[in-house]
Short mmCIF file of C-alpha atoms in Angstrom, two decimals:
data_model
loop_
_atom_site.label_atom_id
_atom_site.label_comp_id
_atom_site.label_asym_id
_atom_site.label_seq_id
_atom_site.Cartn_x
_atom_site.Cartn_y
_atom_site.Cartn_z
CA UNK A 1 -55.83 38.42 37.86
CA UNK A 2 -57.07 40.71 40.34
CA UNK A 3 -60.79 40.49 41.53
CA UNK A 4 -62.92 43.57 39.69
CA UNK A 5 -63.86 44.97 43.69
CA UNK A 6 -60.57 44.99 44.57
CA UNK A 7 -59.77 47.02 41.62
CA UNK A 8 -62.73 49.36 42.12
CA UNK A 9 -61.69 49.99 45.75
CA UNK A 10 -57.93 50.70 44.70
CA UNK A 11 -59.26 53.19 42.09
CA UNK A 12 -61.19 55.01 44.96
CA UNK A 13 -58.22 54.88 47.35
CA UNK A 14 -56.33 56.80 44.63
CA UNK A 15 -59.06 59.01 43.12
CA UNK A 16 -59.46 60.37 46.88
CA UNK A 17 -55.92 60.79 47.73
CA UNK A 18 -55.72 62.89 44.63
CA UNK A 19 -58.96 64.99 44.82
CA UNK A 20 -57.51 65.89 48.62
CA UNK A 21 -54.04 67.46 46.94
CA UNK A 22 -55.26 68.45 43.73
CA UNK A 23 -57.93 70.94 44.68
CA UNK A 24 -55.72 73.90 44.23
CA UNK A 25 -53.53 72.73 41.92
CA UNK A 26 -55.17 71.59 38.12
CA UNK A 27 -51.80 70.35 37.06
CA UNK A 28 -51.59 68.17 40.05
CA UNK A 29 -54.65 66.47 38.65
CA UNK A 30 -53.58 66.26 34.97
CA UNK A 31 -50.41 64.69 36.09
CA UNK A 32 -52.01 61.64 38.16
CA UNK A 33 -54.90 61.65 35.99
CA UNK A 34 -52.63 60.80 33.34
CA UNK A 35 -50.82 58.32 35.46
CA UNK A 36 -53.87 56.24 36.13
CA UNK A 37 -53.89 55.35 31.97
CA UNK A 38 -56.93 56.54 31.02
CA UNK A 39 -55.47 57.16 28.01
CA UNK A 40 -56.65 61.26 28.77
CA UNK A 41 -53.41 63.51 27.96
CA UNK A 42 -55.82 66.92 27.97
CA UNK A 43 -58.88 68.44 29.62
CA UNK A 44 -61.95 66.31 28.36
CA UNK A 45 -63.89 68.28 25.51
CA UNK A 46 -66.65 69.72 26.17
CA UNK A 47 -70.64 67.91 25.29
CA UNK A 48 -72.36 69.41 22.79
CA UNK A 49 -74.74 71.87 24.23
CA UNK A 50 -78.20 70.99 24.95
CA UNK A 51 -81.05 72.18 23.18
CA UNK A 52 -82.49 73.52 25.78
CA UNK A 53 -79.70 75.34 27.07
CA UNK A 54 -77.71 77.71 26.21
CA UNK A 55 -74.51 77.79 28.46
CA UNK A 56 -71.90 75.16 28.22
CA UNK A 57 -70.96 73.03 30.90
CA UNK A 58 -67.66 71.49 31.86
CA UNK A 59 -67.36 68.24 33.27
CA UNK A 60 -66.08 68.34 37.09
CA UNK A 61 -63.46 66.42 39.23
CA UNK A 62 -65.80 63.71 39.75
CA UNK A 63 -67.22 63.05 36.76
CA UNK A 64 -63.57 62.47 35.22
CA UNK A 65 -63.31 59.82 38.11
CA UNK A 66 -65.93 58.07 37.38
CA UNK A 67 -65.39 57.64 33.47
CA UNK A 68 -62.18 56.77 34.60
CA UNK A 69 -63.68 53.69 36.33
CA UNK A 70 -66.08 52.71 33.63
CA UNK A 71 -62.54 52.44 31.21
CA UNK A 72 -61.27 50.64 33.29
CA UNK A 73 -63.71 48.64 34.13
CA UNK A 74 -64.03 47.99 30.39
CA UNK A 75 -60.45 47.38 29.57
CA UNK A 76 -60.39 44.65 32.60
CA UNK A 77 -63.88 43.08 30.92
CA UNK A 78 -61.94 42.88 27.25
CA UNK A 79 -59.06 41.11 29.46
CA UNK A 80 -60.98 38.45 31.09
CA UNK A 81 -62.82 37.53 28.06
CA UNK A 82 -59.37 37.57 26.19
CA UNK A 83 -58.04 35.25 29.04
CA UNK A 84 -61.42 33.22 29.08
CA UNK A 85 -60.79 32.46 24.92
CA UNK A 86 -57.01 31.47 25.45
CA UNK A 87 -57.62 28.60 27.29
CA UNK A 88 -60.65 27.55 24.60
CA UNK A 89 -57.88 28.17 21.60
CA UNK A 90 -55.44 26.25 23.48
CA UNK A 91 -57.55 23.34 24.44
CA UNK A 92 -58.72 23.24 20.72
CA UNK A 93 -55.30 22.62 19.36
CA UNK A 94 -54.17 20.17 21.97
CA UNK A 95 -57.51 17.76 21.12
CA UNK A 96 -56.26 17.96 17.05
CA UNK A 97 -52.67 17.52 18.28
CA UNK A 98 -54.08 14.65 20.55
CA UNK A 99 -56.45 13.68 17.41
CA UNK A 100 -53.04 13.26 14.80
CA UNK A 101 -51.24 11.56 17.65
CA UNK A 102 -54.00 8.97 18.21
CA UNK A 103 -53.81 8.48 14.72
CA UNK A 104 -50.16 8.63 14.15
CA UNK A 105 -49.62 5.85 16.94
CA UNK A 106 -53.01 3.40 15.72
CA UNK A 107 -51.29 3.31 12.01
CA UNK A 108 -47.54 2.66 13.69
CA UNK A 109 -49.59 0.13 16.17
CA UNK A 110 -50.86 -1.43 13.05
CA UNK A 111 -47.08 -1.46 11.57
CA UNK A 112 -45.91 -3.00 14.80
CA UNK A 113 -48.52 -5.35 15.33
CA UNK A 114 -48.38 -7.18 11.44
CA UNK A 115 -44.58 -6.90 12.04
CA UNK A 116 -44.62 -9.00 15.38
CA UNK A 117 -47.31 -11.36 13.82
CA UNK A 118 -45.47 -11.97 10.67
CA UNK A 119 -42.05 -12.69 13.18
CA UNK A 120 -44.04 -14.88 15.51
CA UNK A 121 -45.87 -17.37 12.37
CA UNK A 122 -42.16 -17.11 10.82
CA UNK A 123 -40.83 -18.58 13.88
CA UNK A 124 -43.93 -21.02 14.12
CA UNK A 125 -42.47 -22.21 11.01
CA UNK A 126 -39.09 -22.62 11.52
CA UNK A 127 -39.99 -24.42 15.33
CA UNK A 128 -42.25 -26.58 13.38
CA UNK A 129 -39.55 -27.33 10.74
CA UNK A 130 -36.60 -27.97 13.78
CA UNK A 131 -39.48 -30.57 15.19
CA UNK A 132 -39.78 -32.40 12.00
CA UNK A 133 -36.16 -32.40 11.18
CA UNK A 134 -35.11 -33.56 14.65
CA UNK A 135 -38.08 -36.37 14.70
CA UNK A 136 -36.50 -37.40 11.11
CA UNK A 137 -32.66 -37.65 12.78
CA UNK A 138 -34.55 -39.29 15.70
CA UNK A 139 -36.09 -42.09 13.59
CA UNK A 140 -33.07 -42.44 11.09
CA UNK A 141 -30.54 -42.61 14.32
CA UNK A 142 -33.04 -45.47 15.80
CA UNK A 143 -32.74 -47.49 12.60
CA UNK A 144 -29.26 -47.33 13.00
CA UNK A 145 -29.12 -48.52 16.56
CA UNK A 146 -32.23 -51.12 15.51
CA UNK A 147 -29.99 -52.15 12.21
CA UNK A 148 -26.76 -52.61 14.34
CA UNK A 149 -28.21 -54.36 16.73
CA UNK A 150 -29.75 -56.78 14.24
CA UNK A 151 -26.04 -56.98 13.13
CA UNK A 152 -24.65 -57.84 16.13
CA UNK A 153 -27.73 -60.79 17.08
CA UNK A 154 -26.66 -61.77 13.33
CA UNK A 155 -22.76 -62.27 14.34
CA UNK A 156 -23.71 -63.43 18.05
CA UNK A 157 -25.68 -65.84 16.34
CA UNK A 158 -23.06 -67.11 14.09
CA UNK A 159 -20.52 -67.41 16.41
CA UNK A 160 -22.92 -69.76 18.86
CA UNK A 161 -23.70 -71.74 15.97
CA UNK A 162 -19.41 -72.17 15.36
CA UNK A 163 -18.86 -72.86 19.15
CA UNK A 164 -21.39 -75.09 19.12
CA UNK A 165 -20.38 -77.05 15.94
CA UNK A 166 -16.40 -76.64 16.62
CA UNK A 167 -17.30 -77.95 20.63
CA UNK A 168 -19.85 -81.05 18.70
CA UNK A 169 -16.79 -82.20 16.61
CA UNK A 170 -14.16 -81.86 19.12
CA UNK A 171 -16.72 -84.20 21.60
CA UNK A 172 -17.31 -86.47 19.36
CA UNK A 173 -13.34 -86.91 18.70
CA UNK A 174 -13.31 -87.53 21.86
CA UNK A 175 -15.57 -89.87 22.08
CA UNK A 176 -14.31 -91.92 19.19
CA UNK A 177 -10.58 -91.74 20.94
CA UNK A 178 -11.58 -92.97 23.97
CA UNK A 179 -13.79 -95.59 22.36
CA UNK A 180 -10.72 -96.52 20.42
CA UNK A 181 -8.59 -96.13 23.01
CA UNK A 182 -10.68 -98.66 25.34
CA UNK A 183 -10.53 -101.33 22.40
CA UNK A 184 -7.71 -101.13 22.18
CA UNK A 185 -7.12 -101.52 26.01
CA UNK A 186 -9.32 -104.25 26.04
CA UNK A 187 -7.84 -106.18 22.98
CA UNK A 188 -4.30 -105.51 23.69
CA UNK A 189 -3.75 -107.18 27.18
CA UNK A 190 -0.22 -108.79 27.39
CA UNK A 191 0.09 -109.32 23.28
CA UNK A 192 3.54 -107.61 22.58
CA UNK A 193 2.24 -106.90 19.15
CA UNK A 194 -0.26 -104.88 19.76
CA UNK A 195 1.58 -102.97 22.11
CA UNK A 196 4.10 -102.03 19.64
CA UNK A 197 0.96 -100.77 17.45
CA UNK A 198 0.02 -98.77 19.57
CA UNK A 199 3.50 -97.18 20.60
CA UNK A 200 3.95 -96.37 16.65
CA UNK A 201 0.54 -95.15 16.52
CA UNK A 202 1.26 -92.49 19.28
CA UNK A 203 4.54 -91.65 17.78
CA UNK A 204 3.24 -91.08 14.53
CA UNK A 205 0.71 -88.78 16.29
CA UNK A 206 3.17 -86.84 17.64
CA UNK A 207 5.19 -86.28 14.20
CA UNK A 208 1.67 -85.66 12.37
CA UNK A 209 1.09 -82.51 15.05
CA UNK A 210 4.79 -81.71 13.97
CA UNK A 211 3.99 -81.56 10.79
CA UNK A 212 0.86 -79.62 10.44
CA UNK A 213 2.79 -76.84 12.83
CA UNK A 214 5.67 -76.59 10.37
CA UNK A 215 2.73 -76.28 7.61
CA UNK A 216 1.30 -73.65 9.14
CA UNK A 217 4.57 -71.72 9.70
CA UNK A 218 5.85 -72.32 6.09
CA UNK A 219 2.73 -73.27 3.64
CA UNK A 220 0.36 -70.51 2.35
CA UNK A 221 -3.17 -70.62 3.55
CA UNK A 222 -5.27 -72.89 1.14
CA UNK A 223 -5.83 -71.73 -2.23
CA UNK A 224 -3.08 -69.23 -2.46
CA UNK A 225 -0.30 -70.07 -4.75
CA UNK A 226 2.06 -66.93 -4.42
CA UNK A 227 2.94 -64.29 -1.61
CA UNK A 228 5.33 -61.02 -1.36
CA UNK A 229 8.20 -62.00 1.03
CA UNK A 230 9.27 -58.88 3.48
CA UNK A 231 12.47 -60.33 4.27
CA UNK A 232 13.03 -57.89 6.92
CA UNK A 233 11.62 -54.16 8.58
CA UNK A 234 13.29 -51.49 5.76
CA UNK A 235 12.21 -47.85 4.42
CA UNK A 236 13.50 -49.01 1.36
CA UNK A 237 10.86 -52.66 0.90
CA UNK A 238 7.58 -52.19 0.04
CA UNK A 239 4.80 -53.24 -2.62
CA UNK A 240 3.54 -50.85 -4.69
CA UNK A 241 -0.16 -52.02 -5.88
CA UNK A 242 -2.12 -50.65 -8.79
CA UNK A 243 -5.63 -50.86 -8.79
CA UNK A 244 -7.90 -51.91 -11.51
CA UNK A 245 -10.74 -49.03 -11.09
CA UNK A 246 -10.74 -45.44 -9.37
CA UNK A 247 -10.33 -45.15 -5.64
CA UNK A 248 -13.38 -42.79 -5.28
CA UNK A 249 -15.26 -44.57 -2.85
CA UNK A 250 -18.53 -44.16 -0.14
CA UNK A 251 -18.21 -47.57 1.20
CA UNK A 252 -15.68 -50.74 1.28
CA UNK A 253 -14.44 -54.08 2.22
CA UNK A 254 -10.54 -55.16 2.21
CA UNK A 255 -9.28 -58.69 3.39
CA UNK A 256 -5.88 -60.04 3.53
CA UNK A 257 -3.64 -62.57 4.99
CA UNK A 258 -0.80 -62.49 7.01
CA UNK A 259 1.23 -63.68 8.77
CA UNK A 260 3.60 -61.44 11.14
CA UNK A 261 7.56 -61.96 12.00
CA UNK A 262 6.76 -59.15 14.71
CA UNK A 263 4.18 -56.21 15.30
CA UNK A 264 5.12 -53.26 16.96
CA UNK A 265 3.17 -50.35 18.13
CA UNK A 266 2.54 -49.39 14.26
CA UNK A 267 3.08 -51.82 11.78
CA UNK A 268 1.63 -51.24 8.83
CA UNK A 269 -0.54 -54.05 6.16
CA UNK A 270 -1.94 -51.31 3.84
CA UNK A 271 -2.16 -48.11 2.94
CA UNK A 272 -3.97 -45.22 0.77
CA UNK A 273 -3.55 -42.10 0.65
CA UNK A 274 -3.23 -38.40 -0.85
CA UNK A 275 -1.00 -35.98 -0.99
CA UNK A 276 -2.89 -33.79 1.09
CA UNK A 277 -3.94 -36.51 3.49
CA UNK A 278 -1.76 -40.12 3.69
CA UNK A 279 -4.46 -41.41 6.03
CA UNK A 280 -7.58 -41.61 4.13
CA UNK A 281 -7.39 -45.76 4.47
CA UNK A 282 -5.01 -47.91 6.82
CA UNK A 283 -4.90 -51.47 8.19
CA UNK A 284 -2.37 -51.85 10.73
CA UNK A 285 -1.31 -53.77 13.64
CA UNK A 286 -0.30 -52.24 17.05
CA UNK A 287 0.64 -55.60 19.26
CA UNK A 288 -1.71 -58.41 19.67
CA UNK A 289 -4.35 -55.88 17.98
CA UNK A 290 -6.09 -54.79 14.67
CA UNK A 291 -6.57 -51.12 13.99
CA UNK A 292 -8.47 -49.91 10.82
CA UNK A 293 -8.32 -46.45 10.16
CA UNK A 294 -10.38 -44.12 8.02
CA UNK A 295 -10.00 -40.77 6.90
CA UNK A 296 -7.52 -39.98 9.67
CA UNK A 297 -5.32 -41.04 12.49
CA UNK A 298 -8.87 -40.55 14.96
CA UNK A 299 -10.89 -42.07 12.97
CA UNK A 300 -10.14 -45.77 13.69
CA UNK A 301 -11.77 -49.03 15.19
CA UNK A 302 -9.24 -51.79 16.71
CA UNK A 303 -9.77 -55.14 17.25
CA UNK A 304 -7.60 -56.73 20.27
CA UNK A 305 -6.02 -59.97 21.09
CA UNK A 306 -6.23 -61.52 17.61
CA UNK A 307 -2.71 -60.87 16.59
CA UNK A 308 -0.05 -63.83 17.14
CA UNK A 309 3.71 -63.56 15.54
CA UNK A 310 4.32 -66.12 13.12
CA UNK A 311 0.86 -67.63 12.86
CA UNK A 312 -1.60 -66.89 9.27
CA UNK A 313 -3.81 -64.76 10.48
CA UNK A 314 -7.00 -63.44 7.97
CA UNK A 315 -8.25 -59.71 8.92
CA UNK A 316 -10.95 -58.00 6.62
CA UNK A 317 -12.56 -54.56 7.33
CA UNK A 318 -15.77 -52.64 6.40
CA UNK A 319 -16.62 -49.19 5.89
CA UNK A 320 -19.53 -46.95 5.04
CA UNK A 321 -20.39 -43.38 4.69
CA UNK A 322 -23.79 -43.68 4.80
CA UNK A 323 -23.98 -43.76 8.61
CA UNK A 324 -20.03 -44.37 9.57
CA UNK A 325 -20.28 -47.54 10.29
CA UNK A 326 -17.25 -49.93 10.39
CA UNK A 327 -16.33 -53.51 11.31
CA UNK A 328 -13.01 -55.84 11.42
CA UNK A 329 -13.15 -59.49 11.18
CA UNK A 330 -10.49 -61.88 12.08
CA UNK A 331 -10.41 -65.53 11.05
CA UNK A 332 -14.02 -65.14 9.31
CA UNK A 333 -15.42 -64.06 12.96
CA UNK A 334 -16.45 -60.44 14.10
CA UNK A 335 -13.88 -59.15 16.00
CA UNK A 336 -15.32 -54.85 16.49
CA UNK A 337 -17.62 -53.21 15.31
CA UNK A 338 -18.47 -49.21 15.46
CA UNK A 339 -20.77 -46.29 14.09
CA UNK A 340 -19.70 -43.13 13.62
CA UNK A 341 -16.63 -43.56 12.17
CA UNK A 342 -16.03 -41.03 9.46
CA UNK A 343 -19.12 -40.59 8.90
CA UNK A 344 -20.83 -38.60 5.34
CA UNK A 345 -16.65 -38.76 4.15
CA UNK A 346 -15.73 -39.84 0.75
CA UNK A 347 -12.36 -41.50 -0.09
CA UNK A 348 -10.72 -39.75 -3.05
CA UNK A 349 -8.99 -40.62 -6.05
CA UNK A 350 -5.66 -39.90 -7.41
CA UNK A 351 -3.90 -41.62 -4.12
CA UNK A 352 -0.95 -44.08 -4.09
CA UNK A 353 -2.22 -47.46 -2.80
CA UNK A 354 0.81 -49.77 -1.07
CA UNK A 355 1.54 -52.79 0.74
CA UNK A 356 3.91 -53.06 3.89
CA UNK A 357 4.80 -48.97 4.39
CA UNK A 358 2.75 -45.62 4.93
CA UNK A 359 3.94 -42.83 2.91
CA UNK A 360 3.54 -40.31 5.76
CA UNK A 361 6.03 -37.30 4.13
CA UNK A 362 8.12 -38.39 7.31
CA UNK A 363 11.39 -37.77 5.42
CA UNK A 364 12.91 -35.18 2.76
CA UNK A 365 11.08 -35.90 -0.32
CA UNK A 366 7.94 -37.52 1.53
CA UNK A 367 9.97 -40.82 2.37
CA UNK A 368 9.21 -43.93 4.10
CA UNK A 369 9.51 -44.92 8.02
CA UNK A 370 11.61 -47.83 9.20
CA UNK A 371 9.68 -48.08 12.40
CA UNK A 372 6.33 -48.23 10.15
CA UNK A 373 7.63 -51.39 7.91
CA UNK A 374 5.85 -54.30 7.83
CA UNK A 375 8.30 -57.88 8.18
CA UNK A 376 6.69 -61.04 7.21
CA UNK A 377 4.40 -62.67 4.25
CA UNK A 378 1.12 -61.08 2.86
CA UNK A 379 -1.23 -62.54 0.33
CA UNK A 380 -4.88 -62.59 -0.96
CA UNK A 381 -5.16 -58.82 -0.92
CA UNK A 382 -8.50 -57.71 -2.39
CA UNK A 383 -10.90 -54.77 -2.19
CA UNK A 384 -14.58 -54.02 -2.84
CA UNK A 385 -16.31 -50.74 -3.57
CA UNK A 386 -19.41 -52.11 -1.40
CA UNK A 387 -19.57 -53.55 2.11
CA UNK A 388 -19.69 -57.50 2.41
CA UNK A 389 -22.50 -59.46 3.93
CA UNK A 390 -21.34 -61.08 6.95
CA UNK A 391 -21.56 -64.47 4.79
CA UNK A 392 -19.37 -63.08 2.35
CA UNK A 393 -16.83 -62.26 4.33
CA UNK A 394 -16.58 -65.62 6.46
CA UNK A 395 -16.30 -67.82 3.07
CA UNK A 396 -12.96 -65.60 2.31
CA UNK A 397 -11.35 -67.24 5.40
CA UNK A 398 -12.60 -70.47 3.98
CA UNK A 399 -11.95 -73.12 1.29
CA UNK A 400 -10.13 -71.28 -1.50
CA UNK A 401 -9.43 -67.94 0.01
CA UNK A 402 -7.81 -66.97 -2.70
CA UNK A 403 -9.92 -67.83 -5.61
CA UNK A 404 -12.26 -64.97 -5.00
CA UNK A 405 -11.40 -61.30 -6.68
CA UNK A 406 -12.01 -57.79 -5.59
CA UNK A 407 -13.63 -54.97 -7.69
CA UNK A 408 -10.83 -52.75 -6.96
CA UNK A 409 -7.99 -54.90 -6.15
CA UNK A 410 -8.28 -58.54 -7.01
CA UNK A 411 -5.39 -60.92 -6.02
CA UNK A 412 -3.51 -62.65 -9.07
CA UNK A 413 -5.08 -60.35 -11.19
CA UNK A 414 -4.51 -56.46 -9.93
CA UNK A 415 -0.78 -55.35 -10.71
CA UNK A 416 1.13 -55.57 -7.37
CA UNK A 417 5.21 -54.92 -7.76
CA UNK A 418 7.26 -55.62 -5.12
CA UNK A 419 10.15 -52.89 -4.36
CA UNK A 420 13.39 -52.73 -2.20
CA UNK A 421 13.87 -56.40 -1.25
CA UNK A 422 10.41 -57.77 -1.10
CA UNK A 423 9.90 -60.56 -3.28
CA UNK A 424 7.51 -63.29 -4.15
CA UNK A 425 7.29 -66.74 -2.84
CA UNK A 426 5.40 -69.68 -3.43
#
């Protein structure tokens, strides 16, 4: 906006110019009088005339200047206090748009805040419920590790006390041999009689040693009257058993003897299984070694160098859900042990439990495998819904292994029909 003596001095500049051209010429002056917006299209009226006078009086060149300052002097006063009350209007609206803005964003701050609060104690809650959880597994997966090895100081402990006794009775043989043995020495001297005594006596050594080999090649181990016979390795021989309650099972024990004509890299003792799984229980031999396997082909614990061709041999193994622990024993002794082992799985019913094959679906119609077949004698075949105590399971290697019966299976009692060639012996 222009400053009000600038103005002023403009309106001179102009009013002067004019009065110099227009003193001759009225119309000159209309015209630029007009042109200066003083809003005066016609010669100003005349005042009313005074009282005192009686002539009237036009107003002159000057006097139509000077009004024509004061309007505009006026119309540039109306301006600047129209321009002065914009910027008060203006300012008023932007503090109530600033007001409803302030209170606009304190209510969404509000929002936001309870939101993020309610979030953060929410996932207070769930860190605090991941703690306690994972302090729970920690504890649980200690007592495992505590429990097995208790277990383990339990079997170590056995086995010391075995070596100890077997080493105790083999010394004192020893000791009553060469005890004998020096009597006899002594005694003997040059007496041909005695001499042939004692030449008998070794002899009849020798054919007792004889003897108690062939037994354990031929005879069943003590207390088992019958076996099945697999004459030879066949995907036609196998024993079909039957057992006496539902396979649904959390936890087990199964124990067996055998003895072996060969063992190849799969040779199987026993089998369950589904049709949707034929590997949900499996005691096999691969070698010199004992493999039980649970659930599946990976799930399995072996047991090595207890496996000899043509020698009795007594294998049990354990299983639980509870925590996936497993164990095989040969000859009443710990032979592996391991956690984890199909672990929280639950054997189901409605299989087909058999002796000397797996019935893998290998061939058309879900057949058997030659390579698989088991060649040799089994007996004594039983199996528990629970796990054994250690105790338990070294007094079936013992005394009369067979007189003791399964839950599930029980030997002499549970149907078990031979198939294909297999037979029983005695």
């Amino acid at each position: 906006m222009l400053p009000r003596g600038f103005l002023s001095l403009l309106a001179l500049l102009c009013v002067s110019s004019a009065s110099g051209s227009a003193v001759d010429e009225e119309d000159d002056y209309e015209l630029m009088y007009v042109n200066l917006d003083n809003e005066i299209e016609g010669p100003a009226p005349a005042t009313e005339e005074a009282a005192s006078c009686d002539c009237q009086r036009e107003h002159s060149k000057w006097d139509k200047l000077f009004i024509m300052l004061e309007n505009s002097q006026m119309k540039e006063n109306m301006m600047l206090q129209a321009l002065d009350e914009l910027p008060r209007l203006e300012l008023q609206t932007l503090k109530a748009e600033l007001s409803q803005l302030a209170t606009t964003l304190a209510g969404t701050l509000a929002t936001v805040t309870s939101q993020v609060v309610s979030q953060v104690e929410q996932a207070l809650v769930r860190s605090r419920e991941q703690a306690e959880e994972a302090r729970r597994l920690q504890e649980r997966e200690q007592g495992k590790v505590l429990e097995h090895v208790l277990q383990l100081s339990h079997n170590v402990s056995v086995r010391l006390g075995w070596l100890e006794s077997a080493w105790s009775s083999r010394a004192e043989q020893q000791a009553q041999q060469t005890a004998l043995q020096d009597k006899l020495d002594a005694s003997r001297g040059d007496n041909p009689i005695l001499n042939s005594l004692w030449k008998e006596l070794q002899q009849t050594r020798a054919e007792l040693r004889v003897s108690q080999q062939w037994a354990a090649q031929h005879l069943l181990p003590a207390g088992c009257e019958t076996a099945i016979l697999f004459p030879m390795r066949s995907r036609k021989i196998f024993g079909s058993v039957h057992p006496s309650s539902g396979m649904t099972l959390s936890s087990f024990t199964a124990c067996i003897w055998l003895k072996v004509t060969e063992a190849l890299d799969k040779t199987i003792i026993f089998s369950y299984g589904t049709k949707f799984n034929p590997y949900e229980i499996q005691l096999y031999l691969s070698r010199d070694s004992a493999v039980l396997a649970v659930g599946s082909a990976q799930h399995k614990l072996a047991a090595r160098n207890v496996v000899t061709p043509g020698k009795w041999l007594h294998l049990c193994g354990t299983w639980s859900s509870e925590n996936g622990s497993a164990s095989l024993w040969a000859q009443g002794q710990l032979a592996a042990s391991a956690w984890d082992v199909a672990g929280a799985h639950t054997i189901p019913d409605g299989g087909i439990l058999q002796l000397g094959q797996e019935k893998n679906g290998c061939c058309v119609g879900g057949g058997f495998d030659e390579a698989l077949a088991f060649s040799g004698k089994l007996t004594g075949f039983n199996l528990w819904d629970r796990v054994l105590s250690p105790a338990e399971v070294t007094a079936q290697s013992t005394g009369d292994t067979c007189g003791t019966r399964g839950s599930v299976v029980g030997w002499g009692v549970t149907e078990v029909l031979p198939h294909g060639g297999a037979q029983y012996v005695s």
